[in-house]
């Protein structure tokens, strides 16, 4: 169930990619992550919080499934900041389970973000979709989206609508900001003119 575009919040509009070398920082001390992965035996969606391969039954103690899940965690040396704390990272990870992203927490800086689990192509569509699934309009950094020959589906129409709204919100805010600056300039010129007039008449 997609959140209506008009109900998506604007908190992430100015989020931009941040460089971060995961291998140069200590997992579990500097950063942690949550990824939802399907068991290769029973297809149950499981939450993984550490890189490597785990057996289903050790992640879910109510199960005796002998299947495995595998996770590499964040792979590309960037993250995409989220504006607020993720109060339920497991739920957030499940919301983006079929996308090539994980939920990450940079513990020292108290930053919550998304990070890619792979590379080699432009994932702007997937990044925009992930933000919408978490309740945000896509960041305008990605909203000027590239034509990746995506199929014309409800999904792509939704993502494009969300991107268009992101850009429209920033455009409207910019217009209002320009108008406020112009009004301020006018008031300051008028005040300056009044002081000159009073000074000259003294």
Short mmCIF file of C-alpha atoms in Angstrom, two decimals:
data_model
loop_
_atom_site.label_atom_id
_atom_site.label_comp_id
_atom_site.label_asym_id
_atom_site.label_seq_id
_atom_site.Cartn_x
_atom_site.Cartn_y
_atom_site.Cartn_z
CA UNK A 1 0.00 0.00 0.00
CA UNK A 2 1.66 3.20 -1.17
CA UNK A 3 1.36 6.41 0.84
CA UNK A 4 -0.46 9.02 -1.26
CA UNK A 5 2.12 11.42 -2.72
CA UNK A 6 0.47 14.43 -1.06
CA UNK A 7 0.92 12.77 2.33
CA UNK A 8 4.67 12.17 1.94
CA UNK A 9 6.66 14.47 4.21
CA UNK A 10 9.24 17.01 3.03
CA UNK A 11 11.96 16.30 5.60
CA UNK A 12 14.37 14.60 3.19
CA UNK A 13 14.11 17.03 0.27
CA UNK A 14 17.64 18.37 0.73
CA UNK A 15 19.30 15.06 1.60
CA UNK A 16 22.45 14.54 -0.48
CA UNK A 17 24.86 11.58 -0.68
CA UNK A 18 27.57 11.55 1.96
CA UNK A 19 30.89 9.78 1.45
CA UNK A 20 31.63 7.08 4.01
CA UNK A 21 34.15 4.26 3.76
CA UNK A 22 32.46 1.38 5.58
CA UNK A 23 35.66 -0.68 5.66
CA UNK A 24 37.57 2.16 7.30
CA UNK A 25 35.08 2.29 10.18
CA UNK A 26 34.37 -0.49 12.63
CA UNK A 27 31.13 -2.39 12.22
CA UNK A 28 29.25 -2.61 15.52
CA UNK A 29 31.17 0.32 16.99
CA UNK A 30 30.94 3.06 14.37
CA UNK A 31 27.99 1.79 12.36
CA UNK A 32 25.31 -0.85 12.25
CA UNK A 33 22.68 -1.89 9.74
CA UNK A 34 19.42 -3.76 9.20
CA UNK A 35 18.58 -5.70 6.05
CA UNK A 36 15.53 -7.84 5.27
CA UNK A 37 16.55 -10.99 3.39
CA UNK A 38 14.57 -14.02 2.18
CA UNK A 39 15.53 -17.44 3.48
CA UNK A 40 16.74 -19.57 0.57
CA UNK A 41 14.78 -22.57 1.86
CA UNK A 42 11.37 -21.32 3.04
CA UNK A 43 11.35 -17.74 1.62
CA UNK A 44 10.53 -16.22 5.01
CA UNK A 45 11.71 -12.63 5.31
CA UNK A 46 14.34 -12.33 8.02
CA UNK A 47 16.17 -9.38 9.51
CA UNK A 48 19.95 -9.58 9.24
CA UNK A 49 22.21 -7.21 11.16
CA UNK A 50 25.67 -8.52 10.40
CA UNK A 51 27.59 -9.34 7.21
CA UNK A 52 27.97 -12.92 6.10
CA UNK A 53 25.87 -16.06 5.97
CA UNK A 54 23.49 -17.14 8.74
CA UNK A 55 21.23 -20.12 9.14
CA UNK A 56 17.54 -19.35 9.45
CA UNK A 57 17.04 -21.24 12.71
CA UNK A 58 19.71 -19.14 14.42
CA UNK A 59 18.01 -15.90 13.42
CA UNK A 60 14.52 -17.05 14.32
CA UNK A 61 14.49 -19.26 17.40
CA UNK A 62 10.89 -20.28 16.76
CA UNK A 63 11.96 -21.95 13.52
CA UNK A 64 13.93 -25.11 12.82
CA UNK A 65 14.40 -24.23 9.13
CA UNK A 66 17.85 -25.21 7.89
CA UNK A 67 17.87 -22.62 5.11
CA UNK A 68 20.34 -19.77 4.87
CA UNK A 69 20.35 -16.03 4.38
CA UNK A 70 23.29 -14.03 3.14
CA UNK A 71 24.02 -10.34 3.60
CA UNK A 72 26.93 -8.14 2.64
CA UNK A 73 25.52 -4.99 4.21
CA UNK A 74 26.30 -1.60 2.67
CA UNK A 75 28.68 -1.94 -0.26
CA UNK A 76 29.11 1.48 -1.87
CA UNK A 77 30.99 4.19 0.03
CA UNK A 78 28.03 6.53 0.33
CA UNK A 79 24.97 6.90 2.48
CA UNK A 80 21.78 8.90 2.01
CA UNK A 81 20.74 10.66 5.23
CA UNK A 82 17.25 10.33 6.65
CA UNK A 83 15.97 13.41 8.48
CA UNK A 84 14.82 11.66 11.66
CA UNK A 85 15.68 8.75 13.91
CA UNK A 86 14.37 5.44 12.64
CA UNK A 87 12.45 4.21 15.68
CA UNK A 88 11.79 0.76 14.23
CA UNK A 89 14.69 -0.14 11.92
CA UNK A 90 13.46 -3.72 11.46
CA UNK A 91 10.14 -2.50 10.11
CA UNK A 92 11.92 0.06 7.89
CA UNK A 93 14.18 -2.69 6.52
CA UNK A 94 11.15 -4.81 5.65
CA UNK A 95 9.52 -1.87 3.85
CA UNK A 96 12.48 -1.72 1.44
CA UNK A 97 13.20 -5.46 1.39
CA UNK A 98 13.08 -5.84 -2.39
CA UNK A 99 15.23 -2.78 -3.05
CA UNK A 100 19.07 -2.75 -3.11
CA UNK A 101 19.30 -0.68 0.07
CA UNK A 102 19.69 -1.18 3.80
CA UNK A 103 18.93 0.95 6.84
CA UNK A 104 22.12 2.16 8.52
CA UNK A 105 22.88 3.92 11.79
CA UNK A 106 26.13 5.83 12.25
CA UNK A 107 26.38 5.57 15.99
CA UNK A 108 28.97 8.24 16.77
CA UNK A 109 27.18 10.93 14.77
CA UNK A 110 23.65 9.65 15.51
CA UNK A 111 22.87 9.65 11.80
CA UNK A 112 20.22 7.40 10.30
CA UNK A 113 20.41 6.75 6.59
CA UNK A 114 19.98 4.42 3.65
CA UNK A 115 22.92 2.76 1.89
CA UNK A 116 23.22 0.72 -1.28
CA UNK A 117 23.99 -2.99 -1.19
CA UNK A 118 25.42 -3.01 -4.72
CA UNK A 119 26.63 -0.84 -7.56
CA UNK A 120 27.39 -0.84 -11.24
CA UNK A 121 24.35 1.13 -12.38
CA UNK A 122 22.25 4.17 -11.63
CA UNK A 123 19.95 3.32 -8.71
CA UNK A 124 18.15 6.68 -8.59
CA UNK A 125 14.77 5.07 -9.18
CA UNK A 126 15.30 2.62 -6.32
CA UNK A 127 16.63 5.32 -3.98
CA UNK A 128 13.62 7.54 -4.70
CA UNK A 129 11.28 4.60 -4.15
CA UNK A 130 12.95 3.72 -0.84
CA UNK A 131 12.43 7.23 0.50
CA UNK A 132 8.75 7.13 -0.46
CA UNK A 133 8.27 3.77 1.24
CA UNK A 134 9.62 5.31 4.43
CA UNK A 135 7.16 8.19 4.13
CA UNK A 136 9.32 10.89 2.52
CA UNK A 137 9.26 12.75 -0.73
CA UNK A 138 12.42 11.86 -2.68
CA UNK A 139 15.46 14.13 -2.23
CA UNK A 140 15.70 16.61 -5.08
CA UNK A 141 19.27 15.37 -5.65
CA UNK A 142 17.67 12.26 -7.17
CA UNK A 143 14.30 13.66 -8.20
CA UNK A 144 15.54 15.00 -11.55
CA UNK A 145 15.43 11.37 -12.50
CA UNK A 146 17.13 9.72 -15.47
CA UNK A 147 15.35 7.71 -18.16
CA UNK A 148 16.45 4.16 -17.39
CA UNK A 149 13.91 2.54 -19.75
CA UNK A 150 11.72 1.66 -16.80
CA UNK A 151 8.35 0.06 -17.70
CA UNK A 152 5.24 2.25 -17.55
CA UNK A 153 3.56 0.83 -14.43
CA UNK A 154 1.76 2.05 -11.32
CA UNK A 155 5.15 1.94 -9.58
CA UNK A 156 6.93 4.18 -12.07
CA UNK A 157 3.98 6.58 -12.29
CA UNK A 158 4.01 6.86 -8.50
CA UNK A 159 7.77 7.49 -8.32
CA UNK A 160 7.58 10.13 -11.04
CA UNK A 161 4.68 11.86 -9.26
CA UNK A 162 6.66 11.89 -6.03
CA UNK A 163 9.73 13.30 -7.80
CA UNK A 164 7.65 15.98 -9.49
CA UNK A 165 6.16 17.00 -6.16
CA UNK A 166 9.62 17.18 -4.55
CA UNK A 167 10.81 19.58 -7.23
CA UNK A 168 7.57 21.59 -7.13
CA UNK A 169 7.79 22.02 -3.34
CA UNK A 170 11.37 23.32 -3.57
CA UNK A 171 10.41 25.57 -6.51
CA UNK A 172 7.51 27.07 -4.57
CA UNK A 173 9.64 27.57 -1.47
CA UNK A 174 12.29 29.28 -3.61
CA UNK A 175 9.72 31.59 -5.16
CA UNK A 176 8.44 32.57 -1.72
CA UNK A 177 12.01 33.08 -0.54
CA UNK A 178 12.82 35.32 -3.50
CA UNK A 179 9.69 37.37 -2.80
CA UNK A 180 10.62 37.77 0.88
CA UNK A 181 14.14 38.92 -0.04
CA UNK A 182 12.74 41.44 -2.51
CA UNK A 183 10.33 42.78 0.11
CA UNK A 184 13.17 43.05 2.63
CA UNK A 185 15.31 44.91 0.10
CA UNK A 186 12.44 47.34 -0.53
CA UNK A 187 11.92 47.98 3.20
CA UNK A 188 15.62 48.54 3.78
CA UNK A 189 15.91 50.95 0.85
CA UNK A 190 12.90 52.87 2.15
CA UNK A 191 14.38 53.10 5.65
CA UNK A 192 17.73 54.17 4.25
CA UNK A 193 16.04 56.80 2.15
CA UNK A 194 14.12 58.13 5.13
CA UNK A 195 17.30 58.52 7.19
CA UNK A 196 19.01 60.38 4.37
CA UNK A 197 16.03 62.69 4.06
CA UNK A 198 15.95 63.43 7.79
CA UNK A 199 19.68 63.96 7.89
CA UNK A 200 19.63 66.37 4.98
CA UNK A 201 16.84 68.45 6.46
CA UNK A 202 18.60 68.95 9.80
#
